Coordinates of C-alpha atoms in Angstrom, one line a residue:
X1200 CA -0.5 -19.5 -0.6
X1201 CA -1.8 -16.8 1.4
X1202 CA -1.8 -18.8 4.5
X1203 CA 2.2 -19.6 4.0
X1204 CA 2.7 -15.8 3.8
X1205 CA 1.0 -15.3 6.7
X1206 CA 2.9 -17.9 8.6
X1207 CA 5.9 -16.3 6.7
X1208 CA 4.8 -12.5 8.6
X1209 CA 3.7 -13.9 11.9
X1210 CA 7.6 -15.4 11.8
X1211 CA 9.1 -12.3 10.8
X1212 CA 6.8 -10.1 13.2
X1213 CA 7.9 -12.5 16.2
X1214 CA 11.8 -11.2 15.5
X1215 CA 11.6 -7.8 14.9
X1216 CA 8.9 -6.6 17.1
X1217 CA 10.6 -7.1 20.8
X1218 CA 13.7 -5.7 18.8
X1219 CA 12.1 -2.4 18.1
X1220 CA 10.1 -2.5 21.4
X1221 CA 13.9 -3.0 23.0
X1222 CA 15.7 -0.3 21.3
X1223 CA 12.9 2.1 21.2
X1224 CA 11.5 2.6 18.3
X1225 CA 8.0 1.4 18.6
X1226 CA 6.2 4.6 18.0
X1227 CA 2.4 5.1 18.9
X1228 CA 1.0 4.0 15.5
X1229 CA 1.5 0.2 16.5
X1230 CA -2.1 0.3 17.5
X1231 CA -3.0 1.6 13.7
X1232 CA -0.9 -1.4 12.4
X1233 CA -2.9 -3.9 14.8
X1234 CA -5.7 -2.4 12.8
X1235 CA -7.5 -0.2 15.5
X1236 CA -8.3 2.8 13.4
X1237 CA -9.0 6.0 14.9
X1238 CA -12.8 7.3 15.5
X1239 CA -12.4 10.2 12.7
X1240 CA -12.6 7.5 9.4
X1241 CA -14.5 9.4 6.8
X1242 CA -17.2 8.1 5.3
X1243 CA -18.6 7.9 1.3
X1244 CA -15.9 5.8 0.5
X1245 CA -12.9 8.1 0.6
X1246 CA -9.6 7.6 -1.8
X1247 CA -7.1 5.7 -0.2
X1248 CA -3.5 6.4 -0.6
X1249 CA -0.5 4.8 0.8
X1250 CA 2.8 6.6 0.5
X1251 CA 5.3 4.3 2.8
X1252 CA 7.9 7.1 3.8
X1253 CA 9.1 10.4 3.5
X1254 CA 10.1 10.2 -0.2
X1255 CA 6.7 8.7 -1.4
X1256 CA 4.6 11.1 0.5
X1257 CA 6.5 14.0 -1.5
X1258 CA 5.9 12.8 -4.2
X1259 CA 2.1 12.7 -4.5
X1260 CA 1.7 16.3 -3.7
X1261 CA 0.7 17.1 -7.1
X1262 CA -1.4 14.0 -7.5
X1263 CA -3.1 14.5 -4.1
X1264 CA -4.4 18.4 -5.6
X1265 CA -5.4 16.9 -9.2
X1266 CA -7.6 14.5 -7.6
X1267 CA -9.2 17.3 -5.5
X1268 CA -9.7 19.1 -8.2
X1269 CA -11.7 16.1 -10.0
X1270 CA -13.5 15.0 -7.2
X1271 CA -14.0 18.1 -4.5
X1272 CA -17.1 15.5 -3.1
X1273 CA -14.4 13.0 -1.9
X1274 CA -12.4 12.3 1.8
X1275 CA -8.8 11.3 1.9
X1276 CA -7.5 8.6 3.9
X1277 CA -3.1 8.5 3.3
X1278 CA -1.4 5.7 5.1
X1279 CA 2.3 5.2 5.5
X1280 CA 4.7 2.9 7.6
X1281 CA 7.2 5.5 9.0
X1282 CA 6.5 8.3 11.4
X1283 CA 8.0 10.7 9.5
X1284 CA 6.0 10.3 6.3
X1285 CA 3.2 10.1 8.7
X1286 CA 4.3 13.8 9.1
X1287 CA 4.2 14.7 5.7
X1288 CA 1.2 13.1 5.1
X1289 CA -0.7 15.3 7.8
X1290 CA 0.6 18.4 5.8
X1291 CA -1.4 16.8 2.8
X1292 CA -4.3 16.4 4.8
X1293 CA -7.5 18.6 5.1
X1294 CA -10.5 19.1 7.2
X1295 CA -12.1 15.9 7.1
X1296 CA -9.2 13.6 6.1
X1297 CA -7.8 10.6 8.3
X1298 CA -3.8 10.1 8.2
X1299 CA -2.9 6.8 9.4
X1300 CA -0.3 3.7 9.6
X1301 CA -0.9 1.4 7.2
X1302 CA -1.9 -2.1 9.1
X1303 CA 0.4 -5.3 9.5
X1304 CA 0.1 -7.3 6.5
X1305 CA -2.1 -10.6 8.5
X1306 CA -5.1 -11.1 6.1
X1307 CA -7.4 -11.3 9.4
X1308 CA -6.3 -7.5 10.2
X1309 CA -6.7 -5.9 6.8
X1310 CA -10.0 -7.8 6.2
X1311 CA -11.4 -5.4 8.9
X1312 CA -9.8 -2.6 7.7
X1313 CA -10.7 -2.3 4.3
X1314 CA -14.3 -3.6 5.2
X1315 CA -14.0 -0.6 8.0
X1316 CA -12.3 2.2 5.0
X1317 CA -14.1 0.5 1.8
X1318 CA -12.8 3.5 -0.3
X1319 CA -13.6 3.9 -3.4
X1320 CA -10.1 3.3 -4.6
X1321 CA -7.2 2.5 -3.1
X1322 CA -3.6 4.3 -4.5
X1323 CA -0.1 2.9 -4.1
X1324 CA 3.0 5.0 -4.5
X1325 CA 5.3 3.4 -6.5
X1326 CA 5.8 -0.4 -6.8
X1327 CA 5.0 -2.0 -3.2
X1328 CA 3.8 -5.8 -3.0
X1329 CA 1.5 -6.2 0.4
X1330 CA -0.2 -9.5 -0.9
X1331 CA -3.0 -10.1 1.7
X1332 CA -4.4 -6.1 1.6
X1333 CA -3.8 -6.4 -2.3
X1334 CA -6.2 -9.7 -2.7
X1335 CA -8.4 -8.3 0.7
X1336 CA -9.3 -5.1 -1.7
X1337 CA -9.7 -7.1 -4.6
X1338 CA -11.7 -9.5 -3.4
X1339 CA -14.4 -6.7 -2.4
X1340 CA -14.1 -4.9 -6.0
X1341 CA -12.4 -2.4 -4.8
X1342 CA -9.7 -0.9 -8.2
X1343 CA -6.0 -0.8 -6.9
X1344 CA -3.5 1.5 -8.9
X1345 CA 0.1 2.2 -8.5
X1346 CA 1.7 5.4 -9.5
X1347 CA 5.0 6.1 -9.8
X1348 CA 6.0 2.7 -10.1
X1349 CA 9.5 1.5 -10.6
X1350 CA 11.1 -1.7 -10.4
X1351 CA 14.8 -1.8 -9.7
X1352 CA 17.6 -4.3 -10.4
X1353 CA 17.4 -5.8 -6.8
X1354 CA 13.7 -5.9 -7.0
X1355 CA 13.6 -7.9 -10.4
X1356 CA 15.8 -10.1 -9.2
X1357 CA 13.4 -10.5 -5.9
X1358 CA 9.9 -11.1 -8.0
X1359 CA 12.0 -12.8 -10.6
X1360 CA 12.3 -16.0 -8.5
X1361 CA 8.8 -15.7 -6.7
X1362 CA 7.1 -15.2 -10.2
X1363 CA 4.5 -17.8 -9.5
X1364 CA 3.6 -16.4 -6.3
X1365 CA 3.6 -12.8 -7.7
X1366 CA 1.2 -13.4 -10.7
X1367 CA -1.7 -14.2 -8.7
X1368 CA -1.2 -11.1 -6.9
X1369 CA -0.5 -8.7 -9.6
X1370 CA -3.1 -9.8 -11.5
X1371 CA -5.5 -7.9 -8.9
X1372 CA -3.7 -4.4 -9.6
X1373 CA -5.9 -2.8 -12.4
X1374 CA -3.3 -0.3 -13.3
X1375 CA 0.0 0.5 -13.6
X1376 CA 1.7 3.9 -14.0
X1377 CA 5.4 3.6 -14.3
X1378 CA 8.3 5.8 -14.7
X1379 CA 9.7 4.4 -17.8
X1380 CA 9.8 2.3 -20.6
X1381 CA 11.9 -0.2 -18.6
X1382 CA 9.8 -0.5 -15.7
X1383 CA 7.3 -1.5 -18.1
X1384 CA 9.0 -4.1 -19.9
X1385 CA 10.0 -5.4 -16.5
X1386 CA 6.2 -5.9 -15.5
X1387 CA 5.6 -7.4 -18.8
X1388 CA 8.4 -10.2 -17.9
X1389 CA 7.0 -10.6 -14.9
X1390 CA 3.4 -11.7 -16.2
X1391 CA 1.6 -7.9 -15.9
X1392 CA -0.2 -7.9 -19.4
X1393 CA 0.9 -4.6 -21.6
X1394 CA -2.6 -2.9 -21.7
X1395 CA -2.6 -2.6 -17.8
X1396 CA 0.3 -0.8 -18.1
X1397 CA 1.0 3.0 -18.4
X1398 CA 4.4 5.2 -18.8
X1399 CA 3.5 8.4 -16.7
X1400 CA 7.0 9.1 -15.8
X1401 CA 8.4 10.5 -12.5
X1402 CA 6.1 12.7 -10.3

């Protein structure tokens, strides 16, 4: 399965990589998504969390200082996809952190990456499905958690008719913290077992 959806990216990254490289928009974290990492990694197995853009990086302010507060020994590693919730994860970041773009999804790039990170956990805001990194974490005992989570109409629909694929993949999440009580029941239909999930509502 994993092998298809890496056919199924390499496919997809063939199309719309000499678009953005024609019109522009390839911004200087395409080495980060290659999976060269800058020099200034912390150590001691720092939490990782990925916030994809603007909105999610926002939103785990609060969460961000709580976990400081709870573990003051611990780095900070935040990853997102666009440059400008790269920006407003730097503002989360202090001395010591690493704020970087998260890696292409090709199971040979985040292998090295989460062998290079190994944090201690790793933190997704809300409900994003990146298969390979998922199972690459997993596989090396490493707890993944979503916060935040949501899954909307268009989404359902989406997982709805991949289910078989999904479970395997979902299965490898150890938590779930969901906005509400219809997020939930839409994990639950989707093969996430009830006692892995949590209403937490809207940070």
């Amino acid at each position: 399965m994993f092998l298809l959806y890496d056919l199924i990216f390499f496919l997809i990254a063939l199309i719309y990589i000499p678009l953005y490289l024609l019109r522009g928009k390839m911004h200087s974290g395409l080495w980060q998504r290659l999976g060269f990492l800058p020099r200034e990694i912390p150590f001691g197995r720092p939490i990782w969390i990925h916030a994809v853009s603007v909105g999610e990086a926002m939103s785990i302010r609060v969460l961000v200082s709580e976990l400081r507060k709870m573990h003051p020994e611990k780095k900070f590693i935040f990853s997102t996809v666009t440059p400008t919730g790269n920006k407003i994860a730097k503002g989360l970041a202090s001395a010591g952190d690493a704020v970087i773009y998260l890696p292409f999804d090709f199971s040979f790039i985040v292998r090295a990456v989460v062998k290079r990170i190994e944090p201690s956990v790793f933190i997704l805001s809300e409900t994003e499905i990146w298969p390979n990194l998922i199972r690459a974490l997993s596989k090396r005992k490493i707890p993944i958690i979503t916060v935040n989570g949501r899954i909307s109409d268009r989404s359902l629909r989406g997982y709805s008719a991949i289910k078989f694929l999904l479970q395997p993949i979902l299965k490898c999440i150890a938590l779930f913290c969901v906005q509400t009580e219809q997020d939930k029941s839409r994990l639950e239909a989707l093969g996430v077992g009830h006692e892995k999930i949590k209403i937490t509502g809207n940070m």
